[in-house]
Coordinates of C-alpha atoms in Angstrom, one line a residue:
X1 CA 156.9 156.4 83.8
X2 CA 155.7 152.9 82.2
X3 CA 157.5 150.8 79.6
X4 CA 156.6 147.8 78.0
X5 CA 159.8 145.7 78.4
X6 CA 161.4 142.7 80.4
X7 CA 163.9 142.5 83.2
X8 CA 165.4 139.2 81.9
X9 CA 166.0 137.3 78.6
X10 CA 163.2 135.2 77.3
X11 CA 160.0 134.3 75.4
X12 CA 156.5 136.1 75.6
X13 CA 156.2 135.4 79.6
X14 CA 158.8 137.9 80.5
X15 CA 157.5 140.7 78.9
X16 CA 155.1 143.1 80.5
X17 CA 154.7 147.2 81.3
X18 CA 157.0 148.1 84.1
X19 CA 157.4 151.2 86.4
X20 CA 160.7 153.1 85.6
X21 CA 162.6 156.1 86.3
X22 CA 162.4 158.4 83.0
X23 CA 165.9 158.2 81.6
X24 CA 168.5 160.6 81.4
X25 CA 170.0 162.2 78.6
X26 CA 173.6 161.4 78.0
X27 CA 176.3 162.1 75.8
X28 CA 175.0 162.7 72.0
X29 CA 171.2 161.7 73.0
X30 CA 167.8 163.3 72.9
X31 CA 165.3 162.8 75.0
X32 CA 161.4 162.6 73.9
X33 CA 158.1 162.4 74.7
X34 CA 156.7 159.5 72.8
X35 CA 154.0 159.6 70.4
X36 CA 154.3 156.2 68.4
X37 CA 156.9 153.4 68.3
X38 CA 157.2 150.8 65.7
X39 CA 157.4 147.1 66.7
X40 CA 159.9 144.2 64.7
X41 CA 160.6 140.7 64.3
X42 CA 163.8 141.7 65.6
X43 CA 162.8 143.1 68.8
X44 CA 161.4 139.6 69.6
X45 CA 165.2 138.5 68.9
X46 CA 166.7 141.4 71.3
X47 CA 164.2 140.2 74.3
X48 CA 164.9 136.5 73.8
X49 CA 169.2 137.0 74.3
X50 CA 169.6 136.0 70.3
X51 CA 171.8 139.3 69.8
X52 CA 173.4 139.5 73.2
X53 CA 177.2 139.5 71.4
X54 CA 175.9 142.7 69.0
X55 CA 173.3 144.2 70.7
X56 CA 173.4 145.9 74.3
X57 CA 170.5 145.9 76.7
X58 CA 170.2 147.2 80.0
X59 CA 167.9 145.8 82.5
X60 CA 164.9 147.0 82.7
X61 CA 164.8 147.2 78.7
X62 CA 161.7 148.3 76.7
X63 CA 160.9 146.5 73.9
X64 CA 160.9 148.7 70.4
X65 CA 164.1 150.8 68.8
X66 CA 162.5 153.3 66.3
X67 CA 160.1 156.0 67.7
X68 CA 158.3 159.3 67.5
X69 CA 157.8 162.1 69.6
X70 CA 159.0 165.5 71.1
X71 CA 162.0 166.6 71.8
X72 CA 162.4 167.3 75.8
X73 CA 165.9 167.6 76.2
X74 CA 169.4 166.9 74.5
X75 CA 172.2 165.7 76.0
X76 CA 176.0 167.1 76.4
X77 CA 178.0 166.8 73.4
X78 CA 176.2 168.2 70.4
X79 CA 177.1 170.6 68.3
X80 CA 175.5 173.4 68.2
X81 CA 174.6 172.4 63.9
X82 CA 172.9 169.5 65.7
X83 CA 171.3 171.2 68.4
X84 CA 169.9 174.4 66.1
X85 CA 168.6 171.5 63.8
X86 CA 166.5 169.5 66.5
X87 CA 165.7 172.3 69.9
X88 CA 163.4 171.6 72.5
X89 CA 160.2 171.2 71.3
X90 CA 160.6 169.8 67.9
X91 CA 158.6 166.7 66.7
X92 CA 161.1 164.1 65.5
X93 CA 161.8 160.5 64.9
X94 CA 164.7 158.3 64.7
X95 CA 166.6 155.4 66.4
X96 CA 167.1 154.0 69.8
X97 CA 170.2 154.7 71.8
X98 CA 172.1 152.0 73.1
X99 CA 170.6 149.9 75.5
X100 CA 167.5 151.6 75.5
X101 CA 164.0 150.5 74.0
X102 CA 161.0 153.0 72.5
X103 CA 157.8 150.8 74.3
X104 CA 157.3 154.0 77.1
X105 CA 156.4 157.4 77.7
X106 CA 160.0 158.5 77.5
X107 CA 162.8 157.7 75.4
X108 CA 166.4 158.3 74.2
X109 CA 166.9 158.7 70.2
X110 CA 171.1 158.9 69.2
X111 CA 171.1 162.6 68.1
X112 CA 172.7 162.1 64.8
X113 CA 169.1 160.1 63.8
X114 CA 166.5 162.4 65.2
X115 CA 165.1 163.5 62.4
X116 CA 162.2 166.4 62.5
X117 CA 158.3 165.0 61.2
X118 CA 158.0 166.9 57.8
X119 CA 154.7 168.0 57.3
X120 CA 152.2 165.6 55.8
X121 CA 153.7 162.3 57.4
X122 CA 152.5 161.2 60.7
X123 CA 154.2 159.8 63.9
X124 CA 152.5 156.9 63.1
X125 CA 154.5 156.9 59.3
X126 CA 157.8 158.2 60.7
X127 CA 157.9 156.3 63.6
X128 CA 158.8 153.2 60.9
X129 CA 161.2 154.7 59.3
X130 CA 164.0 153.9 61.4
X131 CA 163.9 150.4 61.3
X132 CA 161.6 148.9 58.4
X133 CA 161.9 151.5 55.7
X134 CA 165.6 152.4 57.0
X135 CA 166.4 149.0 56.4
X136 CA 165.3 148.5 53.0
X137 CA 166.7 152.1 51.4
X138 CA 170.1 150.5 52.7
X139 CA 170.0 147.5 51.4
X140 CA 168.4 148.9 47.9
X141 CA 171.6 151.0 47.8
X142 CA 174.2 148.1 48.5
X143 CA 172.2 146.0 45.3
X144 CA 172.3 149.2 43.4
X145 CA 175.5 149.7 44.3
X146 CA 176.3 146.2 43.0
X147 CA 174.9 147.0 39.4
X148 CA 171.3 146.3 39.9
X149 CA 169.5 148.2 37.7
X150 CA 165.9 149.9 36.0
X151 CA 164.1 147.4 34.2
X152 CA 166.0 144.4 36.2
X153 CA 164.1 141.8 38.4
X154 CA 164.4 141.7 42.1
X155 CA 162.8 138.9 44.2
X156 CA 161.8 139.9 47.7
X157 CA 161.5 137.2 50.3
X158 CA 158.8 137.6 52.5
X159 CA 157.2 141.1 50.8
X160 CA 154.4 141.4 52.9
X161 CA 155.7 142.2 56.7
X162 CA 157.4 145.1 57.7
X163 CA 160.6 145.6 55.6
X164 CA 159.7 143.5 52.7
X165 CA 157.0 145.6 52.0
X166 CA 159.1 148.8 52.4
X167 CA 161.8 147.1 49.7
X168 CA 158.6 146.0 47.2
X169 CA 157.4 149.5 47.5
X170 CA 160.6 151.5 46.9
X171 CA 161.9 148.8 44.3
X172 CA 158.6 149.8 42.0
X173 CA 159.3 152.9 42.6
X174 CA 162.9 153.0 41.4
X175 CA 161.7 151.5 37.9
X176 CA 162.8 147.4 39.1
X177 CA 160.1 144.7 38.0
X178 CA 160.0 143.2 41.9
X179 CA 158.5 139.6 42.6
X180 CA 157.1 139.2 46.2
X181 CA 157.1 135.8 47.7
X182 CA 154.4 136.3 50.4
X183 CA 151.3 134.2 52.4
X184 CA 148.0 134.2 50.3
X185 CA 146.7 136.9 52.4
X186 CA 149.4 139.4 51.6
X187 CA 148.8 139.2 48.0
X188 CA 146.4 142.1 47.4
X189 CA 149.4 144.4 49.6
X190 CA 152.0 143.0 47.6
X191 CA 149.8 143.6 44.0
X192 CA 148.8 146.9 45.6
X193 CA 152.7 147.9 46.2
X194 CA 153.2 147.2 41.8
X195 CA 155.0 143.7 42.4
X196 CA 154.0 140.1 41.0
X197 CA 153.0 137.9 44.2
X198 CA 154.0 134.7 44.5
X199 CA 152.4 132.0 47.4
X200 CA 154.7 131.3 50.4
X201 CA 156.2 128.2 50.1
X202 CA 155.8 128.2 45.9
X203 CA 159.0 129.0 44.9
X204 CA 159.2 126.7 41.9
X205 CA 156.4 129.5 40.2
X206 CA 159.0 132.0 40.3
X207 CA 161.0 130.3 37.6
X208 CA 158.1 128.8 35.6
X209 CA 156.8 132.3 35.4
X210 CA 157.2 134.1 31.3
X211 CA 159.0 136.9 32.8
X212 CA 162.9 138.4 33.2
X213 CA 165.4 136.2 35.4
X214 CA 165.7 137.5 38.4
X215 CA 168.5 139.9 39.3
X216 CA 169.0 139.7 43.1
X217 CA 167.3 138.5 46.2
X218 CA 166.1 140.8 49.4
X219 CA 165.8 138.3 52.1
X220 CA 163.6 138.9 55.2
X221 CA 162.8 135.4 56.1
X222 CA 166.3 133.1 55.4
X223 CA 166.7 129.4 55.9
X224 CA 165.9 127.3 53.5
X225 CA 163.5 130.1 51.8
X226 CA 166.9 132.2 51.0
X227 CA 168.5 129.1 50.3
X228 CA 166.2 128.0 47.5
X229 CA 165.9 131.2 46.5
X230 CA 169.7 131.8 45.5
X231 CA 169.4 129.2 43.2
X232 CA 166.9 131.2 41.0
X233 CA 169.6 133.8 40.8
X234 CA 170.5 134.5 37.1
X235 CA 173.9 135.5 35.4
X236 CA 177.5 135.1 36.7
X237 CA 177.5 138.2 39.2
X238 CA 180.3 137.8 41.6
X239 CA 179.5 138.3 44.2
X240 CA 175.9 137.2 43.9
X241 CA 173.5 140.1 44.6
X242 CA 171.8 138.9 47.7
X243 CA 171.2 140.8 51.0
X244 CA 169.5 139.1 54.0
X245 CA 167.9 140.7 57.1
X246 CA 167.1 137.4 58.5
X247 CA 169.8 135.6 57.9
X248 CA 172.5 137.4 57.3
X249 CA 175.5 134.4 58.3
X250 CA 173.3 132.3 55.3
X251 CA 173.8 134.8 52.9
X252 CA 177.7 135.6 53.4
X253 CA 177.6 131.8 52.9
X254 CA 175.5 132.1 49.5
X255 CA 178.1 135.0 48.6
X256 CA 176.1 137.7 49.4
X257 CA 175.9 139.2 53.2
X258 CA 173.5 141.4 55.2
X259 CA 172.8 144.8 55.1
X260 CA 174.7 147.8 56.9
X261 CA 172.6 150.3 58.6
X262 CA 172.8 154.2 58.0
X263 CA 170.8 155.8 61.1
X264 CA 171.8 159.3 60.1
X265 CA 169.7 162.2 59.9
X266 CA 170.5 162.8 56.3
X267 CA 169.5 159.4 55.1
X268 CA 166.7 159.3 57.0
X269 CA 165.5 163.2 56.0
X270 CA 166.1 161.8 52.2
X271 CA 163.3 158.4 53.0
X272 CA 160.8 160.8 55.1
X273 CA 160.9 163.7 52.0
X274 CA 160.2 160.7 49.3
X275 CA 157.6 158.9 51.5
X276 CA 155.6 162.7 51.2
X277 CA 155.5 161.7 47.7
X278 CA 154.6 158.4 48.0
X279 CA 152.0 157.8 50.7
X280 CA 151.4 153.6 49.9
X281 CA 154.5 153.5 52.1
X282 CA 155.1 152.7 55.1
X283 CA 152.3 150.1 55.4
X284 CA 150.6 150.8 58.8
X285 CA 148.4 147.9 59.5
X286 CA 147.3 148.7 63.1
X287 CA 147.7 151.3 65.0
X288 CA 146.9 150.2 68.6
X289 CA 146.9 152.3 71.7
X290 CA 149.2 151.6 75.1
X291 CA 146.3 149.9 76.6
X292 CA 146.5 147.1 73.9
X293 CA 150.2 147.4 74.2
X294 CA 151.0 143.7 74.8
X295 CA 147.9 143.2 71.9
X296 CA 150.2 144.4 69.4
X297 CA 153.2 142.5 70.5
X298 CA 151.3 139.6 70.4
X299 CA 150.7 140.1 66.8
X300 CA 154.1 140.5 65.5
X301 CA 155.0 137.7 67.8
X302 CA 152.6 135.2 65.4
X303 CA 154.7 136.3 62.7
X304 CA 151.9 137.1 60.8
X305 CA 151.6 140.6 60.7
X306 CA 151.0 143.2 57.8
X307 CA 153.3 145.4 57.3
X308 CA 154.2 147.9 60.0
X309 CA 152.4 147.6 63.8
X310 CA 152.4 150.6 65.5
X311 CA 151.5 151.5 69.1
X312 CA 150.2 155.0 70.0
X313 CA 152.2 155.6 73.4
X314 CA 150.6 159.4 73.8

């Protein structure tokens, strides 16, 4: 089968479709056929050796770790709850297992995240939930969880790419007045998603604007950004209500941290049900088929990219 992968750590020049064997299923895996599979900032970050100490790879490694697809086989070790929930021939999505990547025909998914397609939401859609969407329902519930509330403000660094817009979009939803720091050609997205945009880079507006102080941060860019950003932070909340994806060593230093994952099937069941109610979400900006594979890389690579990018494997 082909993947889109590398066979060493490094930048753009080591990553190109490879010749593999289709991989076996192991201990509490499934394996698929792929339809779709979302691309991230941080795959560019697992290719490059930045997340060596956390993150295992085994060479040849395809890029990607959320996809979409049907269910060929499942591995030993399930129980037969699991296995009844997710048989042979079932249309799912869900998380890479260890060491593997979602850029190929074939796949591996951890069992306890496959998650079946409800009707009305394409691969395309669920294919992002794993990673993007996944990502900011966690880290909603760890703000919530530490007293953000309806009616409070919540600024969202970076709103426009992948998981920002995900946390803009579910914020409105859950009643929070959100403020989305984004380029100028995000801004109708961010508007669109019920937030206030604010220009990349124009921090100082978020502060002279005549509305509510702001609440807590959601970080997806860090650095100085997140830095700046704490210090817009209202009230005496200890600890301060910040959560970083980018950063997430700046933000334990800014009293906050980053966000812990949930890939389980009942978490991500829960996102998949609510996004058949909400369709703005995920934002799919391209969908690009496996001959323009490297294409879509490429784009999330300039760092510019809308949303969610998606490539159509089959």
């Amino acid at each position: 089968m082909q993947i889109y992968g590398f066979t060493r750590y490094g930048g753009p020049e080591v990553s190109g479709v490879l010749d593999v064997e289709v991989p076996e299923v192991t201990e509490n895996t499934v394996l698929i056929r792929t339809e779709a599979s979302g691309l991230n900032p941080g795959d560019l970050k697992v290719r490059s050796g930045a997340r060596t100490g956390s993150f295992p790879v085994r060479f040849p490694m395809a890029m990607g770790r959320e996809a979409a697809g049907t269910v060929v086989s499942l591995g030993p070790g399930l129980t037969p709850e699991v296995a009844t929930q997710i048989p042979v021939g079932t249309r799912v999505f869900g998380s890479a297992a260890a060491g593997v990547g979602t850029l190929g025909e074939y796949t591996l998914l951890t069992a306890t995240s496959a998650t079946p397609i409800p009707q009305g939401l394409s691969a395309a859609q669920a294919c992002c939930i794993p990673t993007s969407v996944g990502t900011a329902w966690d880290g909603l519930a760890e703000l919530e969880q530490a007293g953000l509330s309806r009616g409070e403000t919540l600024l969202v660094l970076g709103a426009g790419g992948g998981v920002g817009s995900a946390v803009t979009g579910l914020a409105t939803w859950r009643g929070l007045r959100v403020v989305g720091v984004a380029s100028e050609s995000k801004k109708e997205l961010v508007e669109s998603l019920g937030a206030s945009h604010v220009p990349t880079g124009a921090l100082e507006a978020v502060s002279d604007q005549k509305s509510p102080t702001i609440a807590a941060v959601f970080d997806t860019v860090g650095g100085q950004t997140l830095t700046a950003a704490a210090t817009l932070l209202a009230g005496d909340h200890c600890p301060p209500r910040i959560r970083s994806v980018a950063d997430p060593a700046l933000a334990t230093t800014l009293g906050g941290s980053g966000v812990t994952r949930h890939r389980r099937r009942e978490i991500f069941s829960r996102i998949a049900t609510q996004l058949t109610q909400h369709p703005t979400l995920p934002v799919v900006s391209e969908i690009l088929d496996w001959d323009r594979v490297a294409e879509a890389v490429a784009t999330v690579e300039s760092g510019h990219a809308i949303g969610n990018i998606v490539v159509r494997v089959s």
